[in-house]
Short mmCIF file of C-alpha atoms in Angstrom, two decimals:
data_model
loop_
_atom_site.label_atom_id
_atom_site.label_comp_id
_atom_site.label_asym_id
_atom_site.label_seq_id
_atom_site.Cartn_x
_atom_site.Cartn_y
_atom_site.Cartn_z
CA UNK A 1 18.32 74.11 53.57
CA UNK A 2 16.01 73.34 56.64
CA UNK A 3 12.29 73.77 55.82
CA UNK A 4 10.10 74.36 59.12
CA UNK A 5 7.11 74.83 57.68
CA UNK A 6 4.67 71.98 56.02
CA UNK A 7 3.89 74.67 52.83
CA UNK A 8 7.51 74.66 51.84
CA UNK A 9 7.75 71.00 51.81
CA UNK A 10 5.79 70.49 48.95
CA UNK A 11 8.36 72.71 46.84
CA UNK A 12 10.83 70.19 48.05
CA UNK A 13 11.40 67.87 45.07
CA UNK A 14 13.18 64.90 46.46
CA UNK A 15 16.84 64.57 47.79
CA UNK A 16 19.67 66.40 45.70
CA UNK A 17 19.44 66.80 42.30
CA UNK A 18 22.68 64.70 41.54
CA UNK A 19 21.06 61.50 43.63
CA UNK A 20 17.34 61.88 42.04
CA UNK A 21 19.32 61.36 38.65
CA UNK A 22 22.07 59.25 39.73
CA UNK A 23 19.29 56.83 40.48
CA UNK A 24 17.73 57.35 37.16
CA UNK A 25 21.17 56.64 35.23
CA UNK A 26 21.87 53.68 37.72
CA UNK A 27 19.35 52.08 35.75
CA UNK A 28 19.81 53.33 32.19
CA UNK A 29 23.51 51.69 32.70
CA UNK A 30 23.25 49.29 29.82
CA UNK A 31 21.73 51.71 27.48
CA UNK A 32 23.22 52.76 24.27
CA UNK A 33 24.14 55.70 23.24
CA UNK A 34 22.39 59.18 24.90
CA UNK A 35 20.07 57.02 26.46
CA UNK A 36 22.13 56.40 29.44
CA UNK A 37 24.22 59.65 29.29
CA UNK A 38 21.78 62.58 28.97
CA UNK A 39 19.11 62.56 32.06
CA UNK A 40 15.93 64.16 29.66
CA UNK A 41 16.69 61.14 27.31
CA UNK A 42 17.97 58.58 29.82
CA UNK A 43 14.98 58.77 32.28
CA UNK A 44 12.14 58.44 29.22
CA UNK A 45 13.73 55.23 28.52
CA UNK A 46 13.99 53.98 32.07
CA UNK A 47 10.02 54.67 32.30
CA UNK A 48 9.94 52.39 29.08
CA UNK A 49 12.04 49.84 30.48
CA UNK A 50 10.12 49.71 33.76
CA UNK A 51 6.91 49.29 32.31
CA UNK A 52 8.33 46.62 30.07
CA UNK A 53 9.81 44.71 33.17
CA UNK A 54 6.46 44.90 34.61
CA UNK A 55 4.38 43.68 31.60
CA UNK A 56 7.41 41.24 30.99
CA UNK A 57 6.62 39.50 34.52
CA UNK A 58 3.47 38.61 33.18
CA UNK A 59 4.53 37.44 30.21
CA UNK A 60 7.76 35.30 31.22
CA UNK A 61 5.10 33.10 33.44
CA UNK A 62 3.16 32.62 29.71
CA UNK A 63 6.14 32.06 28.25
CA UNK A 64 6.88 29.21 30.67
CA UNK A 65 3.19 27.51 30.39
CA UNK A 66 3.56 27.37 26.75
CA UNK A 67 7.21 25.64 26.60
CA UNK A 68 6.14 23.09 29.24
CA UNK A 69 3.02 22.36 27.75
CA UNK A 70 5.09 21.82 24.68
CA UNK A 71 7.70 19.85 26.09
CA UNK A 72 4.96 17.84 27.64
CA UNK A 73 3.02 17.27 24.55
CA UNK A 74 6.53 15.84 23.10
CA UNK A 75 6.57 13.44 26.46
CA UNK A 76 3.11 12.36 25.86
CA UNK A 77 3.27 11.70 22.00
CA UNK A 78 5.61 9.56 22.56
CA UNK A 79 3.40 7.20 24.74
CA UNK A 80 0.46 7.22 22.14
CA UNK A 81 -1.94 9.42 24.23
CA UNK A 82 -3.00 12.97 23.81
CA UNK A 83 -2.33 16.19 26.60
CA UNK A 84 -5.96 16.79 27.18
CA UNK A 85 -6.83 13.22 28.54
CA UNK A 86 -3.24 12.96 29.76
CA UNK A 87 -3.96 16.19 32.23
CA UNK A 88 -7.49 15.09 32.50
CA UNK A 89 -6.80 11.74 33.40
CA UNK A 90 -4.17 12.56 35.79
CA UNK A 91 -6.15 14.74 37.78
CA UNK A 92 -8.66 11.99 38.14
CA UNK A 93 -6.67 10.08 39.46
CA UNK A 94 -5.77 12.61 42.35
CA UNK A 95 -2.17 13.05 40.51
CA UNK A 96 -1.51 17.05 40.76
CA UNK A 97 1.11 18.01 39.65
CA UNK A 98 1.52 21.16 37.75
CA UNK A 99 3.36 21.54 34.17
CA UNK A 100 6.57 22.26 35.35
CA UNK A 101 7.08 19.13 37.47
CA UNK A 102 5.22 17.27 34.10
CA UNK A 103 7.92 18.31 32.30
CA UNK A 104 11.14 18.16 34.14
CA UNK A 105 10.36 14.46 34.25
CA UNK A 106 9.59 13.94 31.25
CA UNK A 107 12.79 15.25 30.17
CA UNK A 108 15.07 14.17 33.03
CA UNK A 109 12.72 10.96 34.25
CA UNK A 110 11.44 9.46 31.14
CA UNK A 111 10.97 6.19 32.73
CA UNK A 112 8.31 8.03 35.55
CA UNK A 113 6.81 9.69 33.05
CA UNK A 114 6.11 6.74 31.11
CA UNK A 115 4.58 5.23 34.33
CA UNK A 116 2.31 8.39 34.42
CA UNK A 117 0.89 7.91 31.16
CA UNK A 118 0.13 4.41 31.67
CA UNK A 119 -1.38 5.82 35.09
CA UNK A 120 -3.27 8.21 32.56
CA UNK A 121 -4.08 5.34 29.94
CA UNK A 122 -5.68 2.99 32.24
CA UNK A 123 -8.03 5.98 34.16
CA UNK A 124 -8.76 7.39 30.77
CA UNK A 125 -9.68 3.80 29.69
CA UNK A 126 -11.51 3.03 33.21
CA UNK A 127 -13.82 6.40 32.65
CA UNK A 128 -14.70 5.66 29.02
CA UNK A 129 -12.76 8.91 28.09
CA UNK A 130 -13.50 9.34 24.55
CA UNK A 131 -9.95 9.93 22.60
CA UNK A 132 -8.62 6.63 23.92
CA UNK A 133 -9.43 2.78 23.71
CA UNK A 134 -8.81 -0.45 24.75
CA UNK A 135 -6.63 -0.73 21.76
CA UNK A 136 -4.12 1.79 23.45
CA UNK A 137 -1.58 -0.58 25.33
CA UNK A 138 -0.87 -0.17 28.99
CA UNK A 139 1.76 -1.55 31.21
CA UNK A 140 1.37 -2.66 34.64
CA UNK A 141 -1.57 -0.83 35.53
CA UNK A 142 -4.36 -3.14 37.23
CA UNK A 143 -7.18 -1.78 38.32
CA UNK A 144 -10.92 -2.71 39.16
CA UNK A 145 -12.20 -1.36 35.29
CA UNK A 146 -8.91 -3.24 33.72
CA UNK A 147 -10.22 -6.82 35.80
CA UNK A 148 -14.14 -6.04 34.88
CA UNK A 149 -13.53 -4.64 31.35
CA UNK A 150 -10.75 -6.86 29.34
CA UNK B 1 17.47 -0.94 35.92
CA UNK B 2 20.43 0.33 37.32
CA UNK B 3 20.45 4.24 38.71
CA UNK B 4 22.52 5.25 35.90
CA UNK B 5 20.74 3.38 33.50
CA UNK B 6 17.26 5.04 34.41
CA UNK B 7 17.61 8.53 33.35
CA UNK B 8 20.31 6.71 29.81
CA UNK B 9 19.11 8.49 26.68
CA UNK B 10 21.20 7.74 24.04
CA UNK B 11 20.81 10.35 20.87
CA UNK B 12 18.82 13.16 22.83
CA UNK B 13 21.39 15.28 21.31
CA UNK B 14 22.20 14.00 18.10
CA UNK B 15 20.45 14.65 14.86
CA UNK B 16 17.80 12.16 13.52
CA UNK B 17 17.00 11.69 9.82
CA UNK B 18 13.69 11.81 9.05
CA UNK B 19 11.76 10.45 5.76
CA UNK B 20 8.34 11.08 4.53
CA UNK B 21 6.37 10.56 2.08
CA UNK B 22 4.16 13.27 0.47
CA UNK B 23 1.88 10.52 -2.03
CA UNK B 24 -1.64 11.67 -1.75
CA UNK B 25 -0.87 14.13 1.74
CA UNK B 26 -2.66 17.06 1.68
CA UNK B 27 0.68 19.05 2.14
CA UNK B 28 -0.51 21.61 4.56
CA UNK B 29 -1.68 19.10 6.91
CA UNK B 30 1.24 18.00 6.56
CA UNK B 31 3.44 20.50 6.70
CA UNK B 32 2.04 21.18 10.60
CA UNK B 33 3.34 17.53 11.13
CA UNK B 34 6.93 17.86 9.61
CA UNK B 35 7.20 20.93 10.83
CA UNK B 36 7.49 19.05 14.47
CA UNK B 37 10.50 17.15 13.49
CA UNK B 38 12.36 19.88 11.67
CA UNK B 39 11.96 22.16 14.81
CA UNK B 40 12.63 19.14 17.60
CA UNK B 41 8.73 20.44 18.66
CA UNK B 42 8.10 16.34 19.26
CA UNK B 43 11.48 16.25 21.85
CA UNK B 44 10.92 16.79 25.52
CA UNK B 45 14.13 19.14 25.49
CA UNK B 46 12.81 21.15 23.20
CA UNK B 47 13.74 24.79 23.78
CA UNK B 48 13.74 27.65 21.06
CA UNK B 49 17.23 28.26 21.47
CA UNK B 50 18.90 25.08 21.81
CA UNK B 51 18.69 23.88 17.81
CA UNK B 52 17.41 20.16 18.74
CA UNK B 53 15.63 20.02 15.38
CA UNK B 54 16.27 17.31 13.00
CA UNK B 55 16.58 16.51 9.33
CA UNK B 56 13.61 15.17 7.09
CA UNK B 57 13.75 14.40 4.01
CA UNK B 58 10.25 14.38 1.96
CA UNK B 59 9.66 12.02 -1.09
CA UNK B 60 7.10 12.59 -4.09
CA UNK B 61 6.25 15.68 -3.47
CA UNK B 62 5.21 15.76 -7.36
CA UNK B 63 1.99 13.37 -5.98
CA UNK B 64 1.03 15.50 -3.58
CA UNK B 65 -2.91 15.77 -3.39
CA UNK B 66 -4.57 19.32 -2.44
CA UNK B 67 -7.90 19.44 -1.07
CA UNK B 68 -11.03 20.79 -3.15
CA UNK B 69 -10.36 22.87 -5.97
CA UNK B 70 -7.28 24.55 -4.09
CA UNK B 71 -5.51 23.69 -7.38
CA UNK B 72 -7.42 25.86 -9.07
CA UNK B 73 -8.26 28.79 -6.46
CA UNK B 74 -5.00 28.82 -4.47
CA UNK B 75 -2.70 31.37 -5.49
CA UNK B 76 0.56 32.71 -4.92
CA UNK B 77 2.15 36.20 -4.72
CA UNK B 78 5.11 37.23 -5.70
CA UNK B 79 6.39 40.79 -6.15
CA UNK B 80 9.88 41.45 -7.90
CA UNK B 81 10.05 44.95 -6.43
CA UNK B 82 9.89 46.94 -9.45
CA UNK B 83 6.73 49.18 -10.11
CA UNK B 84 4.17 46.49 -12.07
CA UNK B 85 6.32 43.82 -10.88
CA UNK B 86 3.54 42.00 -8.98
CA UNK B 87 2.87 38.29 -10.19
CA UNK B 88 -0.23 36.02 -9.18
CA UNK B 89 0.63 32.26 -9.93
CA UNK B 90 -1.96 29.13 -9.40
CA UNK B 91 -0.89 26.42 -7.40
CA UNK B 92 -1.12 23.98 -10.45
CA UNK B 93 1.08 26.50 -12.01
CA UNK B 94 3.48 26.62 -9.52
CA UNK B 95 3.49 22.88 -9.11
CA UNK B 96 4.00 22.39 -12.96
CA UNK B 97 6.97 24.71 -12.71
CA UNK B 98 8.50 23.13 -9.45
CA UNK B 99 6.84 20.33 -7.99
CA UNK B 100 8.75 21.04 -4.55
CA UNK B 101 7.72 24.32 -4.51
CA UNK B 102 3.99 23.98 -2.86
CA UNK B 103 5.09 21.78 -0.16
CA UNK B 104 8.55 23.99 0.51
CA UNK B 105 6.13 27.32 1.17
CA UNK B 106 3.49 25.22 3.14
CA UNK B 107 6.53 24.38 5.76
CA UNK B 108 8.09 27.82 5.36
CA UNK B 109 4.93 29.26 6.28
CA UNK B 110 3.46 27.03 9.46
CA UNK B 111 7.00 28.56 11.19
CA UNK B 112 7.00 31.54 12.98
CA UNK B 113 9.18 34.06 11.00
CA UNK B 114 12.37 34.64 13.48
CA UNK B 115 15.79 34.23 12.47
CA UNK B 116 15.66 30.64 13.10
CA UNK B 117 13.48 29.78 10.33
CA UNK B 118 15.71 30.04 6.95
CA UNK B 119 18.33 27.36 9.38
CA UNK B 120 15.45 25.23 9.97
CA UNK B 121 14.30 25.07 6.38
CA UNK B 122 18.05 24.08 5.39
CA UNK B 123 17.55 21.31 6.88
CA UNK B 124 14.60 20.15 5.16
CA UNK B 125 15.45 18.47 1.83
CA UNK B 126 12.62 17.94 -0.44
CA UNK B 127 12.57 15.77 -3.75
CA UNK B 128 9.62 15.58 -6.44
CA UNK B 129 9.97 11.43 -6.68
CA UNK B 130 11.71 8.75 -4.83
CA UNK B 131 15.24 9.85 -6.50
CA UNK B 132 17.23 10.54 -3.35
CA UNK B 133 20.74 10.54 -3.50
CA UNK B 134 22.12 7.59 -1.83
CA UNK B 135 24.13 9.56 0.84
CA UNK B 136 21.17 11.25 2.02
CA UNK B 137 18.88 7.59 2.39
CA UNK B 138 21.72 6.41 4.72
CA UNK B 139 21.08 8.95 7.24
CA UNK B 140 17.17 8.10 7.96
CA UNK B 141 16.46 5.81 10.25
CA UNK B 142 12.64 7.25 10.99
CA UNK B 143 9.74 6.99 8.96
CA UNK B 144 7.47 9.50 10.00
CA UNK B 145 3.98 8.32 9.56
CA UNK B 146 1.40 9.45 6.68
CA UNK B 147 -1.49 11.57 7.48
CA UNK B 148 -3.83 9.19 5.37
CA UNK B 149 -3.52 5.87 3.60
CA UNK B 150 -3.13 6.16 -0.23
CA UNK B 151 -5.82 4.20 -1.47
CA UNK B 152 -5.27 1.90 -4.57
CA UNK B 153 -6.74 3.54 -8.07
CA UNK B 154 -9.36 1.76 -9.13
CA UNK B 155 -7.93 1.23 -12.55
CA UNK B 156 -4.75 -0.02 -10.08
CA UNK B 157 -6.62 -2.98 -9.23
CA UNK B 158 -5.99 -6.74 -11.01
CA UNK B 159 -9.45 -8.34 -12.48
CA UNK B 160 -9.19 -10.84 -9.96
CA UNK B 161 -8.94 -8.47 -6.78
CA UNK B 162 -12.12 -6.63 -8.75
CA UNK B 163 -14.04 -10.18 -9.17
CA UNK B 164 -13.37 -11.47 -5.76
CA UNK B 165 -14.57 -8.65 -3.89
CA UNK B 166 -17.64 -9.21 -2.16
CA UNK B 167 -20.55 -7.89 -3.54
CA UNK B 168 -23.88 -7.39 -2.50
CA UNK B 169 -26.34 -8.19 -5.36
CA UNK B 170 -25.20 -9.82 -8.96
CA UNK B 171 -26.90 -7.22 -11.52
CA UNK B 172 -29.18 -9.45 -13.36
CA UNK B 173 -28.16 -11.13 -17.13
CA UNK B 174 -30.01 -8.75 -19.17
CA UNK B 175 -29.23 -5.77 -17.05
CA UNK B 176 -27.52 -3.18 -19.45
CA UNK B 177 -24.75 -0.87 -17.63
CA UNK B 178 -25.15 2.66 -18.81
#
């Protein structure tokens, strides 16, 4: 049908029935059951599911903060120091890098990861940062504060 | 170091025996720290899928030490699911009854409740004194450290640990200790 007026085009609903819901089942594929077979079920679901996948982008990105943060708390236990002063420290010391980089080395490089928490150790120790001490060892790491302070 | 040799971790993968012991550890503090081995939370693989945790096997737990009067106050639930079939228990009940008991729900209950959970507490093995079956003691090969110090009992002391101690004043000859 050919609409030539404007005032019929808002009658129009879409392209042809069988695409509008062929689109709509496209994405109820992996249902179960009527949810992917009949369209009055299948396209409640698919609203569902969309508004899931959009909440869910949010929520993958928290889901990722909160395993590298634990993954780097593991990293950083193991070098006697604690996340706070680690991160704090680090960025003090002009080191930015974020917690997925913190973590992929320190499970992949453990040996650069142990150089960043001496990095840490000694800045934290430098600035009189108040959950460490001189008692916390530290390899390699001279600066100015070590010299002056030890 | 050679390139190999910088990224060699032997064990990531394997499972580490664990050994702690509960003496005077207030066991819900502590059950946040074992809780870290049994789940592999202290690993830098650690993912909740990939079953990294480790065993840990807890000593004493008969001498563990709860804080305040929780002995007295703390109480637990438990419903048999018949009509009247709730049941309130102390904790010094509880503990008379099965010494392991206190420190097994502490742990139970710092973990999220998934599927997960009831494998993770298999792993856990949990014994009221220092009786551990010799095939379990050959496994450890990690002490995992105490919360606090046990301190000595005063009684614990020998007279001459008690005489040489330094003292601040010498009460006087005729002073009469009440």
């Amino acid at each position: 049908m050919v609409f030539t007026t404007a005032v019929n085009f808002i009658r129009a609903r879409g392209p042809d029935e069988l695409w509008r819901k062929r689109r709509i089942f496209k994405l109820a594929a992996h249902f179960i059951g009527r949810k992917r077979n009949c369209y009055s079920i299948a396209v409640r679901y698919v609203h569902r599911a969309l508004v899931y996948a959009t909440k869910g982008r949010k929520l993958k990105k928290l889901d990722m903060k909160d395993l590298w943060e634990t993954r780097i708390i593991a990293g950083v236990n193991e070098h006697d120091i604690d996340y706070r002063t680690f991160r704090e420290s680090l960025y003090r010391s002009d080191i930015l890098l974020n917690r997925k980089v913190l973590a992929d080395l320190a499970a992949w490089e453990p040996y650069t990861f142990k150089a960043l928490t001496d990095v840490a150790k000694r800045r934290a120790i430098d600035d009189g940062l108040a959950s460490i001490n001189n008692e916390h060892k530290v390899d390699g790491i001279i600066t100015r504060g070590a010299l002056t302070k030890s | 170091m050679s390139a190999l040799k910088r990224v060699q971790q032997w064990a990531t993968f394997a499972r580490i025996w664990h050994i702690y012991d509960a003496t005077w550890q207030n066991p819900f503090k502590s059950a946040e720290v074992v809780k870290k081995f049994l789940m592999g939370l202290y690993k830098p693989i650690y993912h909740p899928l990939n079953d990294c945790g480790d065993h840990v096997i807890i000593i004493n737990s008969g001498e563990i030490a709860l804080p305040g009067d929780e002995w007295k106050k703390r109480v637990y639930f438990h419903h048999t699911g018949y009509p009247g079939g709730a049941s309130w228990t102390l904790a010094w009940e509880l503990h008379t009854k099965d010494p392991t008991m206190i420190l097994k729900k502490a742990i139970y209950n710092s973990m999220d409740g998934n599927l997960q959970r009831r494998h993770t507490m298999q792993r856990l093995h949990i014994f009221p004194d220092a009786n551990v079956p010799k095939s379990l003691l050959d496994n450890v090969s990690n002490q995992i450290r105490q919360l606090r110090p046990v301190p000595t009992r005063l009684d614990r002391y020998t007279a001459e640990e008690v005489a040489s101690y330094p003292k601040l004043i010498d009460y006087p000859k005729d002073y009469i200790i009440r």
